[in-house]
Amino acid sequence: MTGQHALPGPFRRENWRSPVRGPWLTAVLSLVLLVGLPIVFVTGLLSYAAYNPDLPGNDMTPGKGLFGFYLFDWPTEPYWLYRVTQGTHVILGLVLIPVLLGKLWSVIHKLFEWPPVRSPAQFIERISIALLVGSAVFEFVTGLLNIQYWYVFPASFYTMHFYGAWVFIAALAVHIGLKIRVMVAPLRSRRLRDELRTDTAHTAPESPDPDELVSADPARPTISRRGALGLVGAGSLAVLLLTAGQSIGGALRSTALLAPRGQDLGSGPNGFQVNKTAEYRGISESDTGSSWRLTLRGGGSPTTLTRDDLLAMTQHTSHLPIACVEGWSTTNQAWVGVRLRDLAELAGVPEPAYVRVESLQQGGSFGAASLRRNQILDPDSLLALGVNGADLSLDHGYPARVIVPNNPGVHNTKWVSRMTFHVS
Ligand SMILES: Nc1nc2c(c(=O)[nH]1)N[C@H]1C(S)=C(S)[C@@H](COP(=O)(O)O)O[C@H]1N2
Ligand SMILES: [Mo]
């Protein structure tokens, strides 16, 4: 016990006496996060790019200009790419939660060190750690709440998660710069293979380290390092098994119990996930019955089409999944309808820059989306009227919904009522 740790409360160093605490265990957990978290960050940025945030109406994030520097035109090929990147983003993020908690446990007393500041360099380090831990917890919690549909945020999830990610990656870069050498030496000091062979009885504390991760007064071991890593690993594996099926599909679908859209698909041709139902969005049978019209705008005067007019046009089939930003996705469905590029031509804009698609839904950011030229012109991009040999169900967007390859689910607008093609 030293005078530097005189802060009262449960987080003082002398209360954390497990003999497995030490630079090696912390370094192993750090290494897993060092590999995993950048993948979560990059797939998150890809998801941002996939939204085509530079198109009018797609992104309400204030002041995003500086942080949109890396944006590129999101492709329509391969059609399954977003399914993979966003599935990875959400599932890997969830799987890393036990690792993050293990890592925080291994250094928890350091976060409450007292006095908080001893030197200017140490002050900067502590600020970076406060930002790192704060933003990491923030990103994990907001992400988790979002995929569980628990919208308790004070602002848009999208904006908060986006800015949180940049704070996190900046703090992580500083942290890596400061700590990478402190991580490498302990990793070399013990061999993983040996640790995995050591049982609890033979678990001895590491020698005292300058960072004081090792307890000054270690207790008798109640778990081995193998056991501690096994606990974290089992936690991650359990999360993986309880969520991965939501994107991978097949038999794993039935074990995705933590994923709100992994289950309860309904049956028949329209028997696959529904995100927001027609009832939830306030869409009624009367809005979508014989009075429904599709309005095309762009060239001269607007064109108005009934569903029968659309059915009289050349019909095309595309085999495409729905891949939601929440990480779940469907397997390929056989969508039937008219090509978006045929509609562009009908609207008098055969060379569109983008199209604004609007739905019957009033207000909110979910009922409309803008699609870029490459998405309109792709021959697999449809305004679908049917799926898997049947009419669309009301919940899947009857009378007509957009389906575009490699498009985030949210931009596949359901209950479409109006499309405005723009040349620039
Ligand atoms: N008008 C409208 N279109 C919408 C939505 C919506 O709420 N309203 N939800 C979007 C989201 S978030 C997804 S993931 C897909 C889901 O399509 P599905 O319910 O047919 O699976 O539809 C998208 N299209
Ligand atoms: Mo979605």
Coordinates of C-alpha atoms and ligand atoms in Angstrom, one line a residue:
M1 CA 0.0 0.0 0.0
T2 CA 1.4 3.4 -0.9
G3 CA 0.3 6.9 0.0
Q4 CA -0.5 7.5 -3.7
H5 CA -3.6 5.3 -3.4
A6 CA -5.3 6.9 -0.5
L7 CA -8.6 7.4 -2.2
P8 CA -11.3 5.8 -0.1
G9 CA -13.8 3.4 -1.8
P10 CA -14.0 0.1 -3.5
F11 CA -11.6 0.9 -6.3
R12 CA -8.4 1.4 -4.2
R13 CA -5.6 -0.8 -5.3
E14 CA -5.5 -2.9 -2.1
N15 CA -9.0 -4.1 -2.7
W16 CA -8.0 -5.8 -6.0
R17 CA -5.8 -8.7 -4.9
S18 CA -6.3 -11.5 -7.4
P19 CA -2.9 -13.0 -8.3
V20 CA -3.8 -13.3 -11.9
R21 CA -3.9 -9.5 -12.2
G22 CA -0.8 -8.2 -14.0
P23 CA 0.8 -7.0 -17.2
W24 CA 0.6 -10.3 -19.0
L25 CA -3.2 -10.8 -18.6
T26 CA -3.8 -7.1 -19.4
A27 CA -1.6 -7.4 -22.5
V28 CA -3.4 -10.5 -23.8
L29 CA -6.8 -8.9 -23.5
S30 CA -5.4 -5.6 -25.0
L31 CA -4.1 -7.5 -28.0
V32 CA -7.5 -9.0 -28.7
L33 CA -9.0 -5.5 -28.5
L34 CA -6.2 -4.0 -30.6
V35 CA -7.1 -6.4 -33.4
G36 CA -10.8 -6.4 -33.0
L37 CA -11.7 -2.7 -32.3
P38 CA -10.2 -1.3 -35.4
I39 CA -12.3 -3.8 -37.5
V40 CA -15.4 -2.6 -35.7
F41 CA -14.4 1.0 -36.4
V42 CA -13.6 0.5 -40.1
T43 CA -16.8 -1.5 -40.7
G44 CA -18.7 1.3 -38.9
L45 CA -17.2 3.9 -41.3
L46 CA -18.1 1.7 -44.2
S47 CA -21.6 1.6 -43.0
Y48 CA -21.6 5.4 -42.9
A49 CA -20.3 5.5 -46.5
A50 CA -23.0 3.0 -47.5
Y51 CA -25.6 5.5 -46.5
N52 CA -24.4 7.9 -49.2
P53 CA -24.4 10.7 -46.7
D54 CA -23.5 13.3 -49.3
L55 CA -26.8 12.9 -51.2
P56 CA -29.5 15.4 -50.3
G57 CA -31.7 14.2 -47.4
N58 CA -29.7 11.1 -46.5
D59 CA -27.6 12.5 -43.6
M60 CA -28.7 15.0 -41.0
T61 CA -25.5 14.8 -39.0
P62 CA -24.5 18.4 -38.2
G63 CA -20.9 19.4 -39.1
K64 CA -20.0 16.1 -40.6
G65 CA -18.0 17.7 -43.4
L66 CA -14.6 17.2 -41.8
F67 CA -15.4 13.6 -40.9
G68 CA -16.8 12.7 -44.3
F69 CA -13.4 13.1 -45.9
Y70 CA -12.9 9.5 -46.8
L71 CA -16.3 9.0 -48.4
F72 CA -16.6 7.2 -51.8
D73 CA -19.4 6.2 -54.0
W74 CA -20.8 3.1 -52.3
P75 CA -20.8 0.2 -54.9
T76 CA -23.7 -2.1 -55.8
E77 CA -21.3 -5.0 -56.1
P78 CA -20.8 -7.5 -54.6
Y79 CA -24.4 -7.5 -53.7
W80 CA -23.7 -9.2 -50.3
L81 CA -20.9 -6.8 -49.1
Y82 CA -23.0 -4.7 -46.7
R83 CA -24.5 -7.9 -45.3
V84 CA -20.9 -9.0 -44.4
T85 CA -19.5 -5.7 -43.2
Q86 CA -22.4 -4.7 -41.1
G87 CA -22.9 -8.2 -39.7
T88 CA -19.2 -8.1 -38.8
H89 CA -19.6 -4.7 -37.2
V90 CA -22.5 -5.6 -34.9
I91 CA -21.5 -9.2 -34.1
L92 CA -17.8 -8.5 -33.5
G93 CA -18.8 -5.5 -31.4
L94 CA -21.0 -7.7 -29.2
V95 CA -18.4 -10.5 -29.0
L96 CA -15.8 -8.0 -27.8
I97 CA -17.9 -6.9 -24.8
P98 CA -16.7 -9.6 -22.5
V99 CA -13.1 -8.9 -23.6
L100 CA -13.6 -5.2 -22.9
L101 CA -15.1 -5.9 -19.5
G102 CA -12.2 -8.3 -18.7
K103 CA -9.7 -5.6 -19.7
L104 CA -11.4 -3.0 -17.6
W105 CA -11.4 -5.3 -14.6
S106 CA -7.7 -5.9 -15.0
V107 CA -6.9 -2.2 -14.8
I108 CA -9.8 -0.9 -12.8
H109 CA -7.8 0.4 -9.8
K110 CA -5.6 2.4 -12.2
L111 CA -8.7 4.3 -13.4
F112 CA -9.2 5.5 -9.8
E113 CA -5.6 6.3 -9.0
W114 CA -5.1 9.1 -6.5
P115 CA -3.9 11.8 -6.7
P116 CA -5.2 11.9 -10.3
V117 CA -2.3 14.0 -11.6
R118 CA 1.4 13.6 -10.8
S119 CA 3.1 15.0 -13.9
P120 CA 2.1 16.8 -17.2
A121 CA 2.8 13.7 -19.2
Q122 CA 0.7 11.6 -16.9
F123 CA -2.1 14.2 -17.0
I124 CA -2.3 13.9 -20.8
E125 CA -2.3 10.1 -20.5
R126 CA -5.1 10.2 -18.0
I127 CA -7.2 12.5 -20.2
S128 CA -6.7 10.1 -23.1
I129 CA -7.8 7.2 -20.9
A130 CA -10.9 9.1 -19.6
L131 CA -11.9 9.8 -23.2
L132 CA -11.0 6.2 -24.3
V133 CA -13.0 4.4 -21.5
G134 CA -15.8 6.9 -21.7
S135 CA -16.2 6.7 -25.5
A136 CA -15.7 2.9 -25.6
V137 CA -18.5 2.4 -23.0
F138 CA -20.6 5.0 -24.9
E139 CA -20.2 3.3 -28.2
F140 CA -20.9 -0.1 -26.9
V141 CA -24.0 1.0 -24.9
T142 CA -25.5 3.1 -27.7
G143 CA -24.9 0.3 -30.2
L144 CA -26.4 -2.3 -27.9
L145 CA -29.5 -0.1 -27.2
N146 CA -30.0 0.6 -30.8
I147 CA -30.1 -3.1 -31.9
Q148 CA -32.5 -3.8 -29.0
Y149 CA -34.8 -1.0 -30.2
W150 CA -34.5 0.8 -27.0
Y151 CA -34.4 4.3 -28.3
V152 CA -33.6 6.2 -25.0
F153 CA -31.1 8.6 -26.6
P154 CA -31.3 12.3 -26.2
A155 CA -30.3 12.8 -29.8
S156 CA -30.2 10.8 -33.0
F157 CA -28.4 7.4 -32.5
Y158 CA -26.7 7.9 -35.8
T159 CA -25.2 11.2 -34.9
M160 CA -24.2 10.2 -31.4
H161 CA -22.6 6.8 -32.5
F162 CA -20.8 8.5 -35.3
Y163 CA -19.2 11.3 -33.3
G164 CA -18.5 8.9 -30.4
A165 CA -16.6 6.7 -32.8
W166 CA -14.2 9.5 -33.8
V167 CA -13.6 10.4 -30.2
F168 CA -12.9 6.7 -29.5
I169 CA -10.5 6.2 -32.4
A170 CA -8.5 9.3 -31.6
A171 CA -8.2 8.3 -27.9
L172 CA -7.3 4.8 -29.0
A173 CA -4.5 6.1 -31.3
V174 CA -3.0 8.1 -28.4
H175 CA -3.4 5.1 -26.0
I176 CA -1.7 2.7 -28.5
G177 CA 1.1 5.2 -29.0
L178 CA 1.6 5.4 -25.2
K179 CA 1.2 1.7 -24.4
I180 CA 2.3 -0.4 -27.3
R181 CA 5.7 -1.0 -25.8
V182 CA 4.2 -1.7 -22.4
M183 CA 2.1 -4.4 -24.0
V184 CA 4.8 -6.1 -26.1
A185 CA 7.2 -6.9 -23.3
P186 CA 4.7 -8.7 -21.0
L187 CA 3.4 -10.7 -24.0
R188 CA 7.0 -12.0 -24.4
S189 CA 7.4 -12.6 -20.7
R190 CA 5.1 -15.6 -20.5
R191 CA 4.0 -18.2 -23.0
L192 CA 0.3 -18.6 -23.7
R193 CA 0.8 -22.4 -24.1
D194 CA 2.3 -22.6 -20.6
E195 CA -0.4 -20.5 -19.0
L196 CA -3.1 -22.7 -20.6
R197 CA -1.4 -25.7 -18.9
T198 CA -1.2 -24.1 -15.4
D199 CA -4.0 -24.9 -12.9
T200 CA -5.3 -22.7 -10.1
A201 CA -3.0 -24.3 -7.4
H202 CA 0.1 -23.4 -9.4
T203 CA -1.0 -19.9 -10.3
A204 CA 1.6 -17.4 -8.9
P205 CA 1.5 -13.6 -9.2
E206 CA 3.7 -11.9 -11.7
S207 CA 6.6 -9.9 -10.3
P208 CA 5.8 -6.3 -9.3
D209 CA 5.6 -4.0 -12.3
P210 CA 6.1 -0.2 -12.5
D211 CA 2.5 0.3 -13.5
E212 CA 1.3 -1.4 -10.4
L213 CA -1.0 -3.8 -12.2
V214 CA 0.2 -6.6 -9.9
S215 CA -1.2 -6.5 -6.4
A216 CA 1.2 -5.5 -3.7
D217 CA -0.4 -8.1 -1.5
P218 CA -1.8 -10.8 -3.7
A219 CA -4.4 -13.1 -2.3
R220 CA -4.3 -16.9 -2.7
P221 CA -5.4 -17.9 -6.2
T222 CA -9.1 -18.8 -6.7
I223 CA -8.8 -19.0 -10.5
S224 CA -5.9 -19.6 -12.9
R225 CA -5.0 -17.4 -15.9
R226 CA -6.3 -20.2 -18.0
G227 CA -9.6 -19.9 -16.1
A228 CA -9.8 -16.1 -16.4
L229 CA -9.2 -16.2 -20.1
G230 CA -11.6 -19.1 -20.4
L231 CA -14.3 -17.1 -18.7
V232 CA -13.9 -14.2 -21.1
G233 CA -13.6 -16.6 -24.0
A234 CA -16.7 -18.5 -23.0
G235 CA -18.6 -15.2 -22.6
S236 CA -17.6 -14.1 -26.1
L237 CA -18.5 -17.5 -27.5
A238 CA -21.9 -17.4 -25.9
V239 CA -22.6 -14.0 -27.3
L240 CA -21.4 -15.2 -30.7
L241 CA -23.8 -18.2 -30.6
L242 CA -26.7 -16.1 -29.4
T243 CA -26.3 -13.4 -32.2
A244 CA -24.4 -14.7 -35.3
G245 CA -27.4 -16.5 -36.7
Q246 CA -29.1 -13.2 -37.3
S247 CA -26.7 -12.5 -40.2
I248 CA -25.4 -16.0 -41.1
G249 CA -28.8 -17.6 -41.2
G250 CA -29.4 -21.3 -41.6
A251 CA -29.6 -23.4 -38.5
L252 CA -27.8 -20.7 -36.4
R253 CA -30.9 -18.5 -36.9
S254 CA -32.7 -20.4 -34.2
T255 CA -29.9 -19.7 -31.6
A256 CA -29.8 -16.0 -32.2
L257 CA -31.9 -15.4 -29.1
L258 CA -30.3 -12.0 -28.3
A259 CA -31.1 -10.7 -31.8
P260 CA -34.6 -9.1 -31.9
R261 CA -35.0 -9.9 -35.6
G262 CA -33.5 -13.3 -35.6
Q263 CA -36.8 -15.1 -34.9
D264 CA -40.5 -15.2 -35.7
L265 CA -40.3 -14.9 -39.5
G266 CA -43.9 -15.8 -40.4
S267 CA -44.5 -18.2 -43.2
G268 CA -45.1 -18.4 -46.9
P269 CA -43.4 -16.3 -49.6
N270 CA -43.4 -13.2 -47.4
G271 CA -42.0 -15.3 -44.5
F272 CA -38.8 -13.4 -43.7
Q273 CA -37.9 -10.6 -41.2
V274 CA -40.1 -7.5 -41.0
N275 CA -38.3 -4.6 -39.4
K276 CA -41.1 -2.0 -38.9
T277 CA -44.6 -3.2 -39.6
A278 CA -47.1 -1.2 -41.6
E279 CA -49.2 -0.8 -38.4
Y280 CA -46.2 0.6 -36.5
R281 CA -45.5 3.1 -39.3
G282 CA -49.2 4.1 -39.5
I283 CA -49.7 2.7 -43.0
S284 CA -53.3 1.4 -43.6
E285 CA -54.9 -0.8 -46.1
S286 CA -56.9 2.2 -47.4
D287 CA -53.6 4.2 -48.3
T288 CA -52.3 1.2 -50.2
G289 CA -55.5 0.0 -52.0
S290 CA -56.9 1.1 -55.4
S291 CA -56.4 4.8 -54.6
W292 CA -52.5 4.3 -54.4
R293 CA -50.5 6.0 -57.1
L294 CA -46.8 6.2 -57.8
T295 CA -45.7 9.7 -58.8
L296 CA -42.5 10.1 -60.9
R297 CA -41.0 13.5 -61.2
G298 CA -37.9 14.8 -62.9
G299 CA -38.2 15.8 -66.6
G300 CA -41.3 17.6 -67.6
S301 CA -44.7 17.2 -65.8
P302 CA -45.1 14.4 -63.3
T303 CA -46.1 10.9 -64.3
T304 CA -48.6 9.1 -62.3
L305 CA -48.8 5.3 -62.3
T306 CA -51.2 2.8 -60.8
R307 CA -50.0 -0.6 -59.6
D308 CA -51.5 -2.1 -62.7
D309 CA -49.5 0.3 -64.9
L310 CA -46.4 -0.9 -63.1
L311 CA -47.3 -4.6 -63.6
A312 CA -47.8 -3.9 -67.3
M313 CA -44.2 -2.8 -67.6
T314 CA -41.4 -5.4 -68.2
Q315 CA -40.9 -7.3 -65.0
H316 CA -37.4 -8.4 -63.7
T317 CA -36.3 -10.7 -61.0
S318 CA -33.4 -10.0 -58.5
H319 CA -32.1 -12.4 -55.8
L320 CA -31.1 -10.1 -53.0
P321 CA -31.0 -10.0 -49.2
I322 CA -32.2 -7.3 -46.8
A323 CA -29.2 -6.3 -44.7
C324 CA -30.1 -4.0 -41.8
V325 CA -27.8 -1.6 -40.1
E326 CA -28.7 -3.4 -36.9
G327 CA -26.7 -6.4 -38.1
W328 CA -29.4 -8.8 -39.0
S329 CA -30.0 -9.9 -42.6
T330 CA -32.2 -12.2 -44.6
T331 CA -31.0 -14.8 -47.0
N332 CA -31.6 -13.9 -50.7
Q333 CA -35.2 -13.4 -51.7
A334 CA -36.5 -13.5 -55.2
W335 CA -37.9 -9.9 -55.8
V336 CA -40.0 -9.1 -58.9
G337 CA -40.7 -5.7 -60.2
V338 CA -39.7 -2.9 -62.5
R339 CA -36.1 -1.7 -62.9
L340 CA -35.3 1.7 -61.3
R341 CA -33.6 2.7 -64.5
D342 CA -36.8 2.0 -66.5
L343 CA -38.6 4.3 -64.1
A344 CA -35.9 7.0 -64.6
E345 CA -36.4 6.8 -68.3
L346 CA -40.2 7.0 -67.9
A347 CA -39.7 10.1 -65.7
G348 CA -37.7 11.6 -68.6
V349 CA -34.3 11.4 -66.8
P350 CA -32.4 8.6 -68.4
E351 CA -29.1 9.9 -67.0
P352 CA -29.9 10.7 -63.3
A353 CA -27.4 11.8 -60.7
Y354 CA -29.7 10.6 -57.9
V355 CA -33.3 9.9 -57.0
R356 CA -35.2 10.9 -53.9
V357 CA -37.6 8.1 -52.9
E358 CA -40.4 9.0 -50.6
S359 CA -43.1 6.8 -49.0
L360 CA -46.6 7.0 -47.7
Q361 CA -45.0 7.4 -44.2
Q362 CA -45.3 10.8 -42.8
G363 CA -42.2 12.4 -41.1
G364 CA -39.2 10.8 -39.6
S365 CA -36.0 9.8 -41.3
F366 CA -37.0 6.2 -42.2
G367 CA -39.7 6.8 -44.8
A368 CA -37.4 8.3 -47.5
A369 CA -34.0 7.8 -49.0
S370 CA -31.8 9.1 -51.8
L371 CA -30.1 6.6 -54.1
R372 CA -27.1 7.4 -56.3
R373 CA -26.8 7.0 -60.1
N374 CA -24.9 3.7 -59.9
Q375 CA -27.7 2.3 -57.7
I376 CA -30.4 3.5 -60.1
L377 CA -28.7 2.1 -63.1
D378 CA -27.8 -1.3 -61.8
P379 CA -30.0 -3.9 -63.6
D380 CA -30.8 -5.6 -60.3
S381 CA -32.2 -2.5 -58.7
L382 CA -35.9 -2.8 -58.6
L383 CA -39.1 -1.2 -57.5
A384 CA -40.4 -4.5 -56.3
L385 CA -44.1 -5.4 -56.5
G386 CA -43.7 -9.0 -55.5
V387 CA -41.4 -11.4 -53.7
N388 CA -40.9 -15.2 -53.9
G389 CA -43.8 -15.6 -56.4
A390 CA -46.4 -13.7 -54.4
D391 CA -47.5 -10.0 -54.1
L392 CA -45.6 -8.1 -51.5
S393 CA -47.2 -8.3 -48.1
L394 CA -48.3 -5.0 -46.5
D395 CA -45.5 -5.3 -43.9
H396 CA -42.9 -5.8 -46.6
G397 CA -43.9 -2.7 -48.4
Y398 CA -47.0 -3.3 -50.6
P399 CA -47.9 -1.8 -53.1
A400 CA -44.2 -1.2 -54.1
R401 CA -40.8 -1.1 -52.4
V402 CA -37.2 -0.4 -53.4
I403 CA -34.6 -3.2 -53.4
V404 CA -31.1 -2.4 -54.4
P405 CA -28.0 -4.7 -54.3
N406 CA -25.6 -4.0 -51.4
N407 CA -27.8 -1.3 -50.0
P408 CA -28.3 -0.8 -46.3
G409 CA -31.8 -2.1 -45.4
V410 CA -33.0 1.3 -44.3
H411 CA -32.6 2.7 -47.9
N412 CA -34.8 0.0 -49.3
T413 CA -37.8 2.2 -48.9
K414 CA -41.2 0.4 -48.4
W415 CA -44.7 1.8 -49.4
V416 CA -43.1 4.0 -52.0
S417 CA -45.3 6.8 -53.2
R418 CA -43.0 9.3 -55.0
M419 CA -39.7 9.2 -56.8
T420 CA -38.0 12.4 -57.9
F421 CA -35.0 12.0 -60.3
H422 CA -32.4 14.7 -60.3
V423 CA -29.7 15.3 -63.0
S424 CA -27.2 16.9 -60.7
Ligands
LIG1 N1 -41.2 3.5 -45.5 C1 -40.3 2.7 -44.8 N2 -39.4 2.0 -45.4 C2 -38.5 1.2 -44.7 C3 -38.6 1.2 -43.3 C4 -39.5 2.0 -42.7 O1 -39.6 2.1 -41.4 N3 -40.4 2.8 -43.4 N4 -37.6 0.4 -42.6 C5 -36.4 0.2 -43.3 C6 -35.5 -0.7 -42.6 S1 -34.6 -0.1 -41.3 C7 -35.2 -2.0 -43.1 S2 -34.0 -2.9 -42.4 C8 -35.9 -2.5 -44.2 C9 -36.6 -3.8 -43.8 O2 -37.4 -4.4 -44.8 P1 -38.4 -5.5 -44.4 O3 -39.2 -5.1 -43.2 O4 -39.2 -5.8 -45.6 O5 -37.5 -6.7 -44.0 O6 -36.9 -1.7 -44.7 C10 -36.6 -0.3 -44.7 N5 -37.7 0.4 -45.4
MO2 MO -32.9 -1.3 -41.0

